[in-house]
């Protein structure tokens, strides 16, 4: 049994309670397209960047078109705080629904709605 002064133990507990960015669940910090943007129709690379590393194998992007049809999008290789995909966008309202698993084990999800114009 290792004996430490009481204040040393308290110091260790304090360290354990500090929030660490590496253990935070993932929040979307930047996307292309941005929320409620207008984007031209056609083939486009879409990117979604998060505030922390994610488990890319257990994260996904789903495109929801104006007809409400849902398509799971194939992910492109990239850094482990980002999801990107190549999608063909048809004119009208669309939403990308992201769902990611952060390294702390928490799943977060959200929607980025936008409008596809032209084409
Ligand atoms: Cu979390």
Tab-separated table of N, CA and C and ligand atoms in Angstrom:
chain	number	residue	atom	x	y	z
A	1	UNK	N	0.864	-1.208	0.000
A	1	UNK	CA	0.000	0.000	0.000
A	1	UNK	C	0.888	1.242	0.000
A	2	UNK	N	0.712	2.071	-0.986
A	2	UNK	CA	1.471	3.318	-1.071
A	2	UNK	C	0.744	4.382	-0.269
A	3	UNK	N	1.495	5.032	0.598
A	3	UNK	CA	0.871	6.090	1.400
A	3	UNK	C	1.287	7.441	0.848
A	4	UNK	N	0.306	8.258	0.540
A	4	UNK	CA	0.583	9.596	0.039
A	4	UNK	C	-0.048	10.608	0.988
A	5	UNK	N	0.516	11.780	1.094
A	5	UNK	CA	-0.150	12.819	1.891
A	5	UNK	C	-1.528	13.104	1.300
A	6	UNK	N	-2.455	13.472	2.176
A	6	UNK	CA	-3.849	13.688	1.762
A	6	UNK	C	-3.959	14.687	0.601
A	7	UNK	N	-3.202	15.742	0.652
A	7	UNK	CA	-3.358	16.745	-0.411
A	7	UNK	C	-2.851	16.235	-1.755
A	8	UNK	N	-1.946	15.264	-1.712
A	8	UNK	CA	-1.469	14.669	-2.965
A	8	UNK	C	-2.590	13.864	-3.637
A	9	UNK	N	-3.329	13.101	-2.837
A	9	UNK	CA	-4.481	12.363	-3.382
A	9	UNK	C	-5.492	13.308	-4.002
A	10	UNK	N	-5.775	14.397	-3.288
A	10	UNK	CA	-6.742	15.369	-3.817
A	10	UNK	C	-6.247	15.936	-5.144
A	11	UNK	N	-4.943	16.143	-5.233
A	11	UNK	CA	-4.382	16.646	-6.484
A	11	UNK	C	-4.608	15.674	-7.628
A	12	UNK	N	-4.429	14.391	-7.373
A	12	UNK	CA	-4.647	13.381	-8.413
A	12	UNK	C	-6.105	13.355	-8.850
A	13	UNK	N	-7.029	13.437	-7.873
A	13	UNK	CA	-8.461	13.455	-8.204
A	13	UNK	C	-8.785	14.663	-9.069
A	14	UNK	N	-8.183	15.793	-8.740
A	14	UNK	CA	-8.415	17.009	-9.515
A	14	UNK	C	-8.007	16.818	-10.963
A	15	UNK	N	-6.883	16.185	-11.190
A	15	UNK	CA	-6.416	15.919	-12.554
A	15	UNK	C	-7.411	15.054	-13.315
A	16	UNK	N	-7.925	14.021	-12.649
A	16	UNK	CA	-8.843	13.096	-13.310
A	16	UNK	C	-10.132	13.799	-13.711
A	17	UNK	N	-10.521	14.837	-12.979
A	17	UNK	CA	-11.795	15.506	-13.244
A	17	UNK	C	-11.677	16.563	-14.353
A	18	UNK	N	-10.450	16.898	-14.729
A	18	UNK	CA	-10.293	17.918	-15.771
A	18	UNK	C	-10.852	17.415	-17.094
A	19	UNK	N	-11.653	18.239	-17.769
A	19	UNK	CA	-12.129	17.814	-19.087
A	19	UNK	C	-10.948	17.796	-20.066
A	20	UNK	N	-10.929	16.820	-20.930
A	20	UNK	CA	-9.849	16.700	-21.898
A	20	UNK	C	-10.447	16.697	-23.297
A	21	UNK	N	-9.914	17.491	-24.221
A	21	UNK	CA	-10.476	17.546	-25.576
A	21	UNK	C	-10.506	16.172	-26.242
A	22	UNK	N	-9.544	15.315	-25.900
A	22	UNK	CA	-9.472	14.002	-26.525
A	22	UNK	C	-10.653	13.119	-26.130
A	23	UNK	N	-11.320	13.464	-25.005
A	23	UNK	CA	-12.411	12.624	-24.528
A	23	UNK	C	-13.783	13.254	-24.764
A	24	UNK	N	-13.822	14.385	-25.422
A	24	UNK	CA	-15.104	15.060	-25.640
A	24	UNK	C	-15.884	14.367	-26.740
A	25	UNK	N	-17.213	14.386	-26.639
A	25	UNK	CA	-17.953	13.866	-27.785
A	25	UNK	C	-17.940	14.900	-28.903
A	26	UNK	N	-18.293	14.427	-30.093
A	26	UNK	CA	-18.031	15.229	-31.288
A	26	UNK	C	-19.161	16.211	-31.588
A	27	UNK	N	-18.763	17.422	-31.891
A	27	UNK	CA	-19.692	18.489	-32.286
A	27	UNK	C	-19.230	18.991	-33.654
A	28	UNK	N	-20.172	19.236	-34.544
A	28	UNK	CA	-19.833	19.756	-35.873
A	28	UNK	C	-19.351	21.197	-35.742
A	29	UNK	N	-18.158	21.500	-36.262
A	29	UNK	CA	-17.652	22.864	-36.169
A	29	UNK	C	-17.617	23.574	-37.520
A	30	UNK	N	-17.664	22.822	-38.607
A	30	UNK	CA	-17.576	23.457	-39.919
A	30	UNK	C	-18.127	22.484	-40.946
A	31	UNK	N	-18.851	22.997	-41.930
A	31	UNK	CA	-19.329	22.109	-42.996
A	31	UNK	C	-19.341	22.840	-44.322
A	32	UNK	N	-19.203	22.067	-45.375
A	32	UNK	CA	-19.361	22.561	-46.740
A	32	UNK	C	-20.264	21.558	-47.447
A	33	UNK	N	-21.515	21.878	-47.744
A	33	UNK	CA	-22.120	23.212	-47.616
A	33	UNK	C	-22.421	23.594	-46.163
A	34	UNK	N	-22.504	24.907	-45.942
A	34	UNK	CA	-22.897	25.394	-44.630
A	34	UNK	C	-24.405	25.245	-44.460
A	35	UNK	N	-24.821	25.343	-43.213
A	35	UNK	CA	-26.238	25.293	-42.853
A	35	UNK	C	-27.007	26.334	-43.676
A	36	UNK	N	-28.028	25.883	-44.409
A	36	UNK	CA	-28.918	26.739	-45.202
A	36	UNK	C	-28.211	27.450	-46.358
A	37	UNK	N	-27.111	26.902	-46.837
A	37	UNK	CA	-26.427	27.485	-48.003
A	37	UNK	C	-27.182	27.144	-49.281
A	38	UNK	N	-26.854	27.874	-50.350
A	38	UNK	CA	-27.303	27.516	-51.698
A	38	UNK	C	-26.102	26.951	-52.425
A	39	UNK	N	-26.261	25.778	-53.007
A	39	UNK	CA	-25.138	25.151	-53.713
A	39	UNK	C	-25.592	24.755	-55.121
A	40	UNK	N	-24.680	24.814	-56.099
A	40	UNK	CA	-25.047	24.435	-57.457
A	40	UNK	C	-25.260	22.929	-57.589
A	41	UNK	N	-26.197	22.567	-58.454
A	41	UNK	CA	-26.491	21.151	-58.691
A	41	UNK	C	-25.293	20.479	-59.349
A	42	UNK	N	-25.223	19.160	-59.207
A	42	UNK	CA	-24.165	18.390	-59.851
A	42	UNK	C	-23.331	17.650	-58.830
A	43	UNK	N	-22.198	17.152	-59.301
A	43	UNK	CA	-21.335	16.378	-58.408
A	43	UNK	C	-20.493	17.317	-57.563
A	44	UNK	N	-20.436	17.047	-56.286
A	44	UNK	CA	-19.750	17.939	-55.341
A	44	UNK	C	-19.135	17.125	-54.218
A	45	UNK	N	-17.998	17.617	-53.690
A	45	UNK	CA	-17.432	17.033	-52.465
A	45	UNK	C	-18.018	17.788	-51.276
A	46	UNK	N	-18.574	17.054	-50.331
A	46	UNK	CA	-19.154	17.640	-49.124
A	46	UNK	C	-18.252	17.291	-47.949
A	47	UNK	N	-17.982	18.262	-47.076
A	47	UNK	CA	-17.080	18.001	-45.948
A	47	UNK	C	-17.711	18.468	-44.635
A	48	UNK	N	-17.419	17.708	-43.590
A	48	UNK	CA	-17.968	17.965	-42.252
A	48	UNK	C	-16.833	17.778	-41.259
A	49	UNK	N	-16.490	18.857	-40.550
A	49	UNK	CA	-15.357	18.787	-39.618
A	49	UNK	C	-15.875	18.889	-38.184
A	50	UNK	N	-15.283	18.086	-37.312
A	50	UNK	CA	-15.737	17.992	-35.921
A	50	UNK	C	-14.669	18.514	-34.970
A	51	UNK	N	-15.065	18.731	-33.716
A	51	UNK	CA	-14.161	19.308	-32.722
A	51	UNK	C	-13.237	18.273	-32.111
A	52	UNK	N	-13.425	17.007	-32.470
A	52	UNK	CA	-12.574	15.978	-31.878
A	52	UNK	C	-12.438	14.824	-32.857
A	53	UNK	N	-11.542	13.924	-32.537
A	53	UNK	CA	-11.360	12.745	-33.384
A	53	UNK	C	-12.603	11.873	-33.314
A	54	UNK	N	-12.904	11.209	-34.413
A	54	UNK	CA	-14.065	10.326	-34.461
A	54	UNK	C	-13.643	8.956	-34.984
A	55	UNK	N	-14.505	7.987	-34.701
A	55	UNK	CA	-14.306	6.636	-35.233
A	55	UNK	C	-14.974	6.618	-36.607
A	56	UNK	N	-14.179	6.801	-37.648
A	56	UNK	CA	-14.745	6.966	-38.990
A	56	UNK	C	-15.496	5.720	-39.447
A	57	UNK	N	-15.058	4.547	-39.006
A	57	UNK	CA	-15.709	3.306	-39.432
A	57	UNK	C	-17.129	3.193	-38.869
A	58	UNK	N	-17.386	3.892	-37.775
A	58	UNK	CA	-18.710	3.832	-37.155
A	58	UNK	C	-19.438	5.168	-37.247
A	59	UNK	N	-19.077	5.949	-38.241
A	59	UNK	CA	-19.726	7.234	-38.463
A	59	UNK	C	-20.275	7.240	-39.880
A	60	UNK	N	-21.331	8.020	-40.104
A	60	UNK	CA	-21.853	8.021	-41.469
A	60	UNK	C	-22.549	9.324	-41.831
A	61	UNK	N	-22.636	9.510	-43.131
A	61	UNK	CA	-23.346	10.640	-43.714
A	61	UNK	C	-24.486	10.086	-44.564
A	62	UNK	N	-25.663	10.662	-44.405
A	62	UNK	CA	-26.822	10.253	-45.189
A	62	UNK	C	-27.385	11.478	-45.895
A	63	UNK	N	-27.592	11.357	-47.194
A	63	UNK	CA	-28.208	12.447	-47.962
A	63	UNK	C	-29.709	12.207	-48.026
A	64	UNK	N	-30.467	13.229	-47.645
A	64	UNK	CA	-31.935	13.164	-47.729
A	64	UNK	C	-32.353	14.195	-48.765
A	65	UNK	N	-32.907	13.721	-49.866
A	65	UNK	CA	-33.282	14.616	-50.959
A	65	UNK	C	-34.652	15.215	-50.755
A	66	UNK	N	-35.044	16.057	-51.711
A	66	UNK	CA	-36.355	16.715	-51.657
A	66	UNK	C	-37.481	15.688	-51.628
A	67	UNK	N	-37.250	14.521	-52.226
A	67	UNK	CA	-38.268	13.453	-52.244
A	67	UNK	C	-38.236	12.612	-50.963
A	68	UNK	N	-37.418	13.011	-49.979
A	68	UNK	CA	-37.248	12.350	-48.675
A	68	UNK	C	-36.533	11.001	-48.788
A	69	UNK	N	-36.089	10.649	-49.985
A	69	UNK	CA	-35.327	9.420	-50.150
A	69	UNK	C	-33.969	9.576	-49.438
A	70	UNK	N	-33.548	8.524	-48.699
A	70	UNK	CA	-32.296	8.591	-47.947
A	70	UNK	C	-31.229	7.728	-48.611
A	71	UNK	N	-30.043	8.319	-48.790
A	71	UNK	CA	-28.930	7.597	-49.394
A	71	UNK	C	-27.726	7.690	-48.463
A	72	UNK	N	-27.215	6.548	-48.026
A	72	UNK	CA	-25.986	6.562	-47.229
A	72	UNK	C	-24.822	6.809	-48.181
A	73	UNK	N	-23.992	7.795	-47.863
A	73	UNK	CA	-22.935	8.245	-48.761
A	73	UNK	C	-21.612	7.558	-48.428
A	74	UNK	N	-20.880	7.146	-49.450
A	74	UNK	CA	-19.563	6.540	-49.241
A	74	UNK	C	-18.580	7.617	-48.784
A	75	UNK	N	-17.798	7.316	-47.763
A	75	UNK	CA	-16.860	8.301	-47.224
A	75	UNK	C	-15.537	8.268	-47.986
A	76	UNK	N	-14.963	9.443	-48.162
A	76	UNK	CA	-13.635	9.558	-48.764
A	76	UNK	C	-12.589	9.469	-47.665
A	77	UNK	N	-11.379	9.022	-48.000
A	77	UNK	CA	-10.315	9.019	-46.988
A	77	UNK	C	-10.030	10.450	-46.521
A	78	UNK	N	-9.573	10.594	-45.287
A	78	UNK	CA	-9.291	11.943	-44.787
A	78	UNK	C	-8.864	11.908	-43.345
A	79	UNK	N	-8.649	13.089	-42.752
A	79	UNK	CA	-8.226	13.177	-41.354
A	79	UNK	C	-9.315	12.650	-40.423
A	80	UNK	N	-8.921	12.274	-39.198
A	80	UNK	CA	-9.882	11.580	-38.331
A	80	UNK	C	-10.754	12.515	-37.489
A	81	UNK	N	-10.775	13.807	-37.849
A	81	UNK	CA	-11.798	14.675	-37.257
A	81	UNK	C	-12.753	15.166	-38.346
A	82	UNK	N	-12.754	14.464	-39.505
A	82	UNK	CA	-13.518	14.957	-40.641
A	82	UNK	C	-14.189	13.814	-41.384
A	83	UNK	N	-15.395	14.091	-41.907
A	83	UNK	CA	-16.056	13.170	-42.829
A	83	UNK	C	-16.239	13.917	-44.140
A	84	UNK	N	-15.913	13.254	-45.244
A	84	UNK	CA	-16.192	13.867	-46.531
A	84	UNK	C	-16.695	12.806	-47.484
A	85	UNK	N	-17.400	13.273	-48.495
A	85	UNK	CA	-18.041	12.372	-49.438
A	85	UNK	C	-18.203	13.091	-50.764
A	86	UNK	N	-18.378	12.327	-51.814
A	86	UNK	CA	-18.679	12.896	-53.123
A	86	UNK	C	-20.134	12.530	-53.427
A	87	UNK	N	-20.944	13.536	-53.684
A	87	UNK	CA	-22.370	13.275	-53.898
A	87	UNK	C	-22.842	13.997	-55.151
A	88	UNK	N	-23.841	13.420	-55.791
A	88	UNK	CA	-24.487	14.090	-56.917
A	88	UNK	C	-25.757	14.743	-56.384
A	89	UNK	N	-25.797	16.070	-56.484
A	89	UNK	CA	-26.894	16.822	-55.887
A	89	UNK	C	-27.901	17.236	-56.954
A	90	UNK	N	-29.151	16.894	-56.711
A	90	UNK	CA	-30.231	17.300	-57.612
A	90	UNK	C	-30.902	18.537	-57.033
A	91	UNK	N	-31.415	19.351	-57.917
A	91	UNK	CA	-32.041	20.617	-57.565
A	91	UNK	C	-33.157	20.420	-56.526
A	92	UNK	N	-33.214	21.339	-55.600
A	92	UNK	CA	-34.281	21.321	-54.585
A	92	UNK	C	-33.694	21.316	-53.178
A	93	UNK	N	-34.551	21.132	-52.207
A	93	UNK	CA	-34.104	21.086	-50.817
A	93	UNK	C	-33.400	19.758	-50.543
A	94	UNK	N	-32.366	19.819	-49.746
A	94	UNK	CA	-31.646	18.598	-49.376
A	94	UNK	C	-31.104	18.763	-47.962
A	95	UNK	N	-30.811	17.638	-47.341
A	95	UNK	CA	-30.230	17.646	-45.998
A	95	UNK	C	-29.166	16.559	-45.945
A	96	UNK	N	-28.039	16.869	-45.330
A	96	UNK	CA	-27.102	15.799	-44.979
A	96	UNK	C	-27.236	15.554	-43.483
A	97	UNK	N	-27.554	14.319	-43.135
A	97	UNK	CA	-27.637	13.916	-41.728
A	97	UNK	C	-26.327	13.244	-41.363
A	98	UNK	N	-25.612	13.815	-40.377
A	98	UNK	CA	-24.348	13.208	-39.940
A	98	UNK	C	-24.575	12.480	-38.617
A	99	UNK	N	-23.907	11.370	-38.484
A	99	UNK	CA	-23.911	10.631	-37.219
A	99	UNK	C	-22.497	10.151	-36.978
A	100	UNK	N	-21.929	10.531	-35.861
A	100	UNK	CA	-20.538	10.177	-35.599
A	100	UNK	C	-20.371	9.570	-34.212
A	101	UNK	N	-19.398	8.672	-34.120
A	101	UNK	CA	-19.011	8.088	-32.838
A	101	UNK	C	-17.677	8.709	-32.444
A	102	UNK	N	-17.675	9.402	-31.310
A	102	UNK	CA	-16.439	10.007	-30.816
A	102	UNK	C	-15.655	8.962	-30.037
A	103	UNK	N	-14.396	9.268	-29.774
A	103	UNK	CA	-13.547	8.300	-29.084
A	103	UNK	C	-13.974	8.086	-27.632
A	104	UNK	N	-14.812	8.989	-27.072
A	104	UNK	CA	-15.315	8.775	-25.715
A	104	UNK	C	-16.512	7.820	-25.702
A	105	UNK	N	-16.915	7.296	-26.876
A	105	UNK	CA	-17.996	6.323	-26.932
A	105	UNK	C	-19.375	6.933	-27.128
A	106	UNK	N	-19.453	8.247	-27.228
A	106	UNK	CA	-20.747	8.900	-27.398
A	106	UNK	C	-21.051	9.126	-28.875
A	107	UNK	N	-22.286	8.813	-29.244
A	107	UNK	CA	-22.757	9.075	-30.609
A	107	UNK	C	-23.470	10.424	-30.612
A	108	UNK	N	-23.140	11.259	-31.582
A	108	UNK	CA	-23.885	12.504	-31.776
A	108	UNK	C	-24.358	12.548	-33.222
A	109	UNK	N	-25.424	13.289	-33.457
A	109	UNK	CA	-25.923	13.402	-34.829
A	109	UNK	C	-26.563	14.760	-35.021
A	110	UNK	N	-26.722	15.131	-36.273
A	110	UNK	CA	-27.352	16.410	-36.586
A	110	UNK	C	-27.617	16.507	-38.073
A	111	UNK	N	-28.336	17.550	-38.446
A	111	UNK	CA	-28.712	17.767	-39.839
A	111	UNK	C	-28.108	19.065	-40.356
A	112	UNK	N	-27.661	19.047	-41.612
A	112	UNK	CA	-27.270	20.269	-42.304
A	112	UNK	C	-28.197	20.401	-43.520
A	113	UNK	N	-29.228	21.239	-43.423
A	113	UNK	CA	-30.125	21.445	-44.560
A	113	UNK	C	-29.555	22.513	-45.494
A	114	UNK	N	-29.800	22.358	-46.792
A	114	UNK	CA	-29.335	23.348	-47.765
A	114	UNK	C	-30.216	23.265	-49.005
A	115	UNK	N	-29.982	24.173	-49.939
A	115	UNK	CA	-30.785	24.203	-51.168
A	115	UNK	C	-29.874	24.059	-52.367
A	116	UNK	N	-30.231	23.148	-53.257
A	116	UNK	CA	-29.460	22.929	-54.484
A	116	UNK	C	-30.152	23.699	-55.599
A	117	UNK	N	-29.375	24.555	-56.271
A	117	UNK	CA	-29.956	25.448	-57.294
A	117	UNK	C	-29.349	25.157	-58.663
A	118	UNK	N	-30.042	25.592	-59.698
A	118	UNK	CA	-29.550	25.455	-61.067
A	118	UNK	C	-29.671	24.029	-61.544
A	119	UNK	N	-28.778	23.641	-62.442
A	119	UNK	CA	-28.840	22.302	-63.002
A	119	UNK	C	-29.946	22.233	-64.015
B	1	LIG	CU1	-19.165	12.452	-25.007
